[in-house]
């Protein structure tokens, strides 16, 4: 790494440098594995010094936690952005399409978040917090399929298991996608929307039976 390279990196705005470090680290963690990737490797790939990397994130686990935080915040903000759509099916379809697009664009970040989800670590709890927020939003949206006169709280209690089912389908579908290279974005979206519509049918019947 040359003096000029480091100087150029230092001249970048802090926010831009941080995004670059997070993107590079995500790709390297996903490709090589978290334990096999050193902070020296990441610093060299970013064109910065290792002390600069530590000054931003404190440690390698801190860097991984920052990747997860950025990913979770992006997903929650994206979900909130479609929350004003009045039609629940359209709202859910736009959410599914957004998630599929995220899987294609940011595969590395998804892999890191998913691989760290299980366990009792602080990072796993951080991911589960984001996951619970997505489940809550999904359950509230499913409850919007209730017939007139049915209380929202009653509807939500009945459809919450289906929010978990959709979350499980999304996670399993993403695992399948990673293990099945060559599937187009359009084909993945089509299958994901088919699963969504099947669950919406179940939710409608569930709410109609109350």
mmCIF file of C-alpha atoms in Angstrom:
data_model
loop_
_atom_site.group_PDB
_atom_site.id
_atom_site.type_symbol
_atom_site.label_atom_id
_atom_site.label_comp_id
_atom_site.label_asym_id
_atom_site.label_seq_id
_atom_site.Cartn_x
_atom_site.Cartn_y
_atom_site.Cartn_z
ATOM 1 C CA UNK A 1 0.000 0.000 0.000
ATOM 2 C CA UNK A 2 1.605 3.257 -1.127
ATOM 3 C CA UNK A 3 1.661 6.571 0.713
ATOM 4 C CA UNK A 4 -0.450 8.027 -2.100
ATOM 5 C CA UNK A 5 -3.103 5.315 -1.690
ATOM 6 C CA UNK A 6 -3.388 5.977 2.033
ATOM 7 C CA UNK A 7 -3.512 9.713 1.452
ATOM 8 C CA UNK A 8 -6.371 9.334 -1.043
ATOM 9 C CA UNK A 9 -8.282 7.149 1.415
ATOM 10 C CA UNK A 10 -7.810 9.678 4.214
ATOM 11 C CA UNK A 11 -9.131 12.483 1.988
ATOM 12 C CA UNK A 12 -12.461 10.705 1.516
ATOM 13 C CA UNK A 13 -15.391 11.906 3.634
ATOM 14 C CA UNK A 14 -15.801 9.774 6.757
ATOM 15 C CA UNK A 15 -19.213 8.415 5.722
ATOM 16 C CA UNK A 16 -17.861 7.366 2.329
ATOM 17 C CA UNK A 17 -14.847 5.648 3.883
ATOM 18 C CA UNK A 18 -17.066 3.814 6.336
ATOM 19 C CA UNK A 19 -19.350 2.476 3.586
ATOM 20 C CA UNK A 20 -16.335 1.335 1.580
ATOM 21 C CA UNK A 21 -14.873 -0.512 4.571
ATOM 22 C CA UNK A 22 -18.187 -2.201 5.333
ATOM 23 C CA UNK A 23 -18.691 -3.270 1.702
ATOM 24 C CA UNK A 24 -15.176 -4.648 1.355
ATOM 25 C CA UNK A 25 -15.308 -6.436 4.705
ATOM 26 C CA UNK A 26 -18.682 -8.007 3.875
ATOM 27 C CA UNK A 27 -17.374 -9.385 0.598
ATOM 28 C CA UNK A 28 -14.226 -10.766 2.223
ATOM 29 C CA UNK A 29 -16.056 -12.306 5.185
ATOM 30 C CA UNK A 30 -18.527 -13.970 2.811
ATOM 31 C CA UNK A 31 -15.825 -15.256 0.473
ATOM 32 C CA UNK A 32 -13.143 -16.343 2.947
ATOM 33 C CA UNK A 33 -15.037 -16.703 6.209
ATOM 34 C CA UNK A 34 -14.982 -14.436 9.235
ATOM 35 C CA UNK A 35 -12.145 -16.169 11.081
ATOM 36 C CA UNK A 36 -9.969 -16.553 7.981
ATOM 37 C CA UNK A 37 -10.112 -12.839 7.162
ATOM 38 C CA UNK A 38 -7.769 -10.572 9.086
ATOM 39 C CA UNK A 39 -8.048 -6.861 9.726
ATOM 40 C CA UNK A 40 -4.768 -6.521 7.819
ATOM 41 C CA UNK A 41 -6.436 -8.116 4.782
ATOM 42 C CA UNK A 42 -9.406 -5.750 4.976
ATOM 43 C CA UNK A 43 -7.269 -2.660 5.517
ATOM 44 C CA UNK A 44 -5.087 -3.535 2.524
ATOM 45 C CA UNK A 45 -8.111 -4.158 0.309
ATOM 46 C CA UNK A 46 -9.627 -0.815 1.366
ATOM 47 C CA UNK A 47 -6.382 1.100 0.897
ATOM 48 C CA UNK A 48 -6.337 2.292 4.514
ATOM 49 C CA UNK A 49 -4.177 1.613 7.540
ATOM 50 C CA UNK A 50 -5.162 -0.963 10.127
ATOM 51 C CA UNK A 51 -5.243 1.675 12.890
ATOM 52 C CA UNK A 52 -7.783 3.605 10.813
ATOM 53 C CA UNK A 53 -9.933 0.478 10.513
ATOM 54 C CA UNK A 54 -9.762 -0.033 14.281
ATOM 55 C CA UNK A 55 -10.573 3.622 14.922
ATOM 56 C CA UNK A 56 -13.852 3.177 13.053
ATOM 57 C CA UNK A 57 -15.013 -0.190 14.374
ATOM 58 C CA UNK A 58 -12.899 -1.066 17.415
ATOM 59 C CA UNK A 59 -12.377 -4.721 16.524
ATOM 60 C CA UNK A 60 -13.144 -7.341 13.906
ATOM 61 C CA UNK A 61 -16.349 -8.399 15.743
ATOM 62 C CA UNK A 62 -17.244 -4.714 15.899
ATOM 63 C CA UNK A 63 -16.806 -4.474 12.145
ATOM 64 C CA UNK A 64 -19.075 -7.460 11.596
ATOM 65 C CA UNK A 65 -21.662 -5.976 13.975
ATOM 66 C CA UNK A 66 -21.571 -2.737 11.979
ATOM 67 C CA UNK A 67 -22.277 -4.699 8.780
ATOM 68 C CA UNK A 68 -25.290 -6.335 10.431
ATOM 69 C CA UNK A 69 -26.515 -2.999 11.819
ATOM 70 C CA UNK A 70 -26.316 -1.395 8.389
ATOM 71 C CA UNK A 71 -28.129 -4.333 6.796
ATOM 72 C CA UNK A 72 -30.904 -4.427 9.384
ATOM 73 C CA UNK A 73 -31.422 -0.675 9.274
ATOM 74 C CA UNK A 74 -31.660 -0.769 5.482
ATOM 75 C CA UNK A 75 -34.281 -3.522 5.563
ATOM 76 C CA UNK A 76 -36.422 -1.846 8.238
ATOM 77 C CA UNK A 77 -36.273 1.489 6.422
ATOM 78 C CA UNK A 78 -37.247 -0.214 3.166
ATOM 79 C CA UNK A 79 -40.226 -1.859 4.865
ATOM 80 C CA UNK A 80 -41.321 1.416 6.390
ATOM 81 C CA UNK A 81 -41.072 3.094 2.988
ATOM 82 C CA UNK A 82 -43.829 0.847 1.601
ATOM 83 C CA UNK A 83 -45.971 1.025 4.740
ATOM 84 C CA UNK A 84 -48.096 3.845 3.314
ATOM 85 C CA UNK A 85 -49.345 1.625 0.484
ATOM 86 C CA UNK A 86 -53.044 1.087 1.307
ATOM 87 C CA UNK A 87 -53.456 -2.304 -0.353
ATOM 88 C CA UNK A 88 -51.901 -5.029 1.848
ATOM 89 C CA UNK A 89 -51.194 -7.417 -1.024
ATOM 90 C CA UNK A 90 -49.362 -4.700 -2.969
ATOM 91 C CA UNK A 91 -47.477 -3.749 0.190
ATOM 92 C CA UNK A 92 -46.343 -7.332 0.753
ATOM 93 C CA UNK A 93 -45.494 -7.883 -2.909
ATOM 94 C CA UNK A 94 -43.331 -4.777 -2.958
ATOM 95 C CA UNK A 95 -41.625 -5.985 0.205
ATOM 96 C CA UNK A 96 -40.934 -9.422 -1.289
ATOM 97 C CA UNK A 97 -39.572 -7.861 -4.468
ATOM 98 C CA UNK A 98 -37.349 -5.579 -2.411
ATOM 99 C CA UNK A 99 -35.987 -8.508 -0.385
ATOM 100 C CA UNK A 100 -35.259 -10.551 -3.504
ATOM 101 C CA UNK A 101 -33.470 -7.581 -5.012
ATOM 102 C CA UNK A 102 -31.433 -7.186 -1.836
ATOM 103 C CA UNK A 103 -30.427 -10.853 -2.014
ATOM 104 C CA UNK A 104 -29.114 -10.343 -5.549
ATOM 105 C CA UNK A 105 -27.402 -7.004 -4.921
ATOM 106 C CA UNK A 106 -26.008 -7.620 -1.439
ATOM 107 C CA UNK A 107 -25.491 -11.358 -1.194
ATOM 108 C CA UNK A 108 -22.452 -10.985 1.046
ATOM 109 C CA UNK A 109 -24.263 -8.891 3.649
ATOM 110 C CA UNK A 110 -27.164 -11.358 3.727
ATOM 111 C CA UNK A 111 -24.778 -14.292 4.206
ATOM 112 C CA UNK A 112 -23.078 -12.604 7.148
ATOM 113 C CA UNK A 113 -26.345 -11.762 8.869
ATOM 114 C CA UNK A 114 -27.809 -15.227 8.314
ATOM 115 C CA UNK A 115 -24.702 -17.105 9.430
ATOM 116 C CA UNK A 116 -24.557 -15.112 12.666
ATOM 117 C CA UNK A 117 -28.266 -15.461 13.457
ATOM 118 C CA UNK A 118 -28.070 -18.663 15.475
ATOM 119 C CA UNK A 119 -26.592 -18.761 18.944
ATOM 120 C CA UNK A 120 -26.656 -16.651 22.068
ATOM 121 C CA UNK A 121 -24.064 -14.061 21.122
ATOM 122 C CA UNK A 122 -24.732 -10.347 21.272
ATOM 123 C CA UNK A 123 -24.593 -10.255 17.469
ATOM 124 C CA UNK A 124 -27.221 -12.986 17.205
ATOM 125 C CA UNK A 125 -29.466 -11.026 19.550
ATOM 126 C CA UNK A 126 -28.941 -7.922 17.430
ATOM 127 C CA UNK A 127 -30.052 -9.825 14.318
ATOM 128 C CA UNK A 128 -33.039 -11.301 16.118
ATOM 129 C CA UNK A 129 -34.118 -7.784 17.070
ATOM 130 C CA UNK A 130 -34.290 -6.816 13.413
ATOM 131 C CA UNK A 131 -36.017 -10.095 12.634
ATOM 132 C CA UNK A 132 -38.700 -9.434 15.258
ATOM 133 C CA UNK A 133 -39.330 -6.002 13.759
ATOM 134 C CA UNK A 134 -39.865 -7.556 10.318
ATOM 135 C CA UNK A 135 -42.206 -10.167 11.834
ATOM 136 C CA UNK A 136 -44.237 -7.450 13.568
ATOM 137 C CA UNK A 137 -44.614 -5.464 10.347
ATOM 138 C CA UNK A 138 -45.605 -8.601 8.431
ATOM 139 C CA UNK A 139 -48.196 -9.631 11.034
ATOM 140 C CA UNK A 140 -49.727 -6.145 11.032
ATOM 141 C CA UNK A 141 -49.971 -6.268 7.247
ATOM 142 C CA UNK A 142 -51.557 -9.733 7.251
ATOM 143 C CA UNK A 143 -54.098 -8.430 9.773
ATOM 144 C CA UNK A 144 -55.195 -5.854 7.183
ATOM 145 C CA UNK A 145 -56.845 -8.680 5.241
ATOM 146 C CA UNK A 146 -59.463 -8.990 8.002
ATOM 147 C CA UNK A 147 -63.132 -8.686 7.086
ATOM 148 C CA UNK A 148 -65.128 -5.617 8.206
ATOM 149 C CA UNK A 149 -65.994 -5.657 11.883
ATOM 150 C CA UNK A 150 -63.097 -7.839 13.015
ATOM 151 C CA UNK A 151 -60.816 -6.099 15.504
ATOM 152 C CA UNK A 152 -57.222 -5.541 14.385
ATOM 153 C CA UNK A 153 -55.804 -7.053 17.596
ATOM 154 C CA UNK A 154 -57.871 -10.223 17.161
ATOM 155 C CA UNK A 155 -56.839 -10.522 13.534
ATOM 156 C CA UNK A 156 -53.182 -10.004 14.317
ATOM 157 C CA UNK A 157 -53.196 -12.712 16.973
ATOM 158 C CA UNK A 158 -54.617 -15.192 14.463
ATOM 159 C CA UNK A 159 -52.252 -14.333 11.592
ATOM 160 C CA UNK A 160 -48.966 -14.020 13.499
ATOM 161 C CA UNK A 161 -48.077 -17.708 12.861
ATOM 162 C CA UNK A 162 -48.349 -17.009 9.143
ATOM 163 C CA UNK A 163 -45.936 -14.096 9.471
ATOM 164 C CA UNK A 164 -43.465 -16.596 10.928
ATOM 165 C CA UNK A 165 -44.238 -18.958 8.047
ATOM 166 C CA UNK A 166 -43.462 -16.240 5.502
ATOM 167 C CA UNK A 167 -40.232 -15.370 7.299
ATOM 168 C CA UNK A 168 -39.210 -19.033 7.324
ATOM 169 C CA UNK A 169 -40.043 -19.395 3.643
ATOM 170 C CA UNK A 170 -37.962 -16.321 2.827
ATOM 171 C CA UNK A 171 -34.947 -17.574 4.773
ATOM 172 C CA UNK A 172 -35.165 -21.099 3.357
ATOM 173 C CA UNK A 173 -35.708 -19.729 -0.131
ATOM 174 C CA UNK A 174 -32.599 -17.592 0.186
ATOM 175 C CA UNK A 175 -30.597 -20.651 1.263
ATOM 176 C CA UNK A 176 -31.912 -22.543 -1.755
ATOM 177 C CA UNK A 177 -30.978 -19.622 -4.022
ATOM 178 C CA UNK A 178 -27.408 -19.557 -2.707
ATOM 179 C CA UNK A 179 -27.074 -23.289 -3.337
ATOM 180 C CA UNK A 180 -28.619 -23.079 -6.827
ATOM 181 C CA UNK A 181 -26.572 -20.742 -9.032
ATOM 182 C CA UNK A 182 -27.960 -19.438 -12.292
ATOM 183 C CA UNK A 183 -31.522 -18.646 -11.179
ATOM 184 C CA UNK A 184 -32.590 -15.338 -12.689
ATOM 185 C CA UNK A 185 -33.921 -12.436 -10.660
ATOM 186 C CA UNK A 186 -37.241 -12.653 -12.495
ATOM 187 C CA UNK A 187 -37.649 -16.365 -11.787
ATOM 188 C CA UNK A 188 -36.810 -15.905 -8.112
ATOM 189 C CA UNK A 189 -39.319 -13.057 -7.829
ATOM 190 C CA UNK A 190 -42.003 -15.160 -9.536
ATOM 191 C CA UNK A 191 -41.565 -18.065 -7.134
ATOM 192 C CA UNK A 192 -41.382 -15.792 -4.090
ATOM 193 C CA UNK A 193 -44.622 -14.055 -5.085
ATOM 194 C CA UNK A 194 -46.292 -17.443 -5.627
ATOM 195 C CA UNK A 195 -45.418 -18.385 -2.029
ATOM 196 C CA UNK A 196 -46.705 -15.021 -0.834
ATOM 197 C CA UNK A 197 -50.029 -15.398 -2.643
ATOM 198 C CA UNK A 198 -50.478 -18.919 -1.285
ATOM 199 C CA UNK A 199 -50.000 -17.625 2.263
ATOM 200 C CA UNK A 200 -52.322 -14.672 1.661
ATOM 201 C CA UNK A 201 -54.991 -17.190 0.613
ATOM 202 C CA UNK A 202 -54.510 -19.072 3.885
ATOM 203 C CA UNK A 203 -54.619 -15.835 5.875
ATOM 204 C CA UNK A 204 -57.874 -14.770 4.215
ATOM 205 C CA UNK A 205 -59.480 -18.113 5.030
ATOM 206 C CA UNK A 206 -58.206 -17.966 8.610
ATOM 207 C CA UNK A 207 -59.626 -14.484 9.175
ATOM 208 C CA UNK A 208 -62.854 -15.340 7.395
ATOM 209 C CA UNK A 209 -63.444 -18.245 9.760
ATOM 210 C CA UNK A 210 -63.510 -16.098 12.896
#
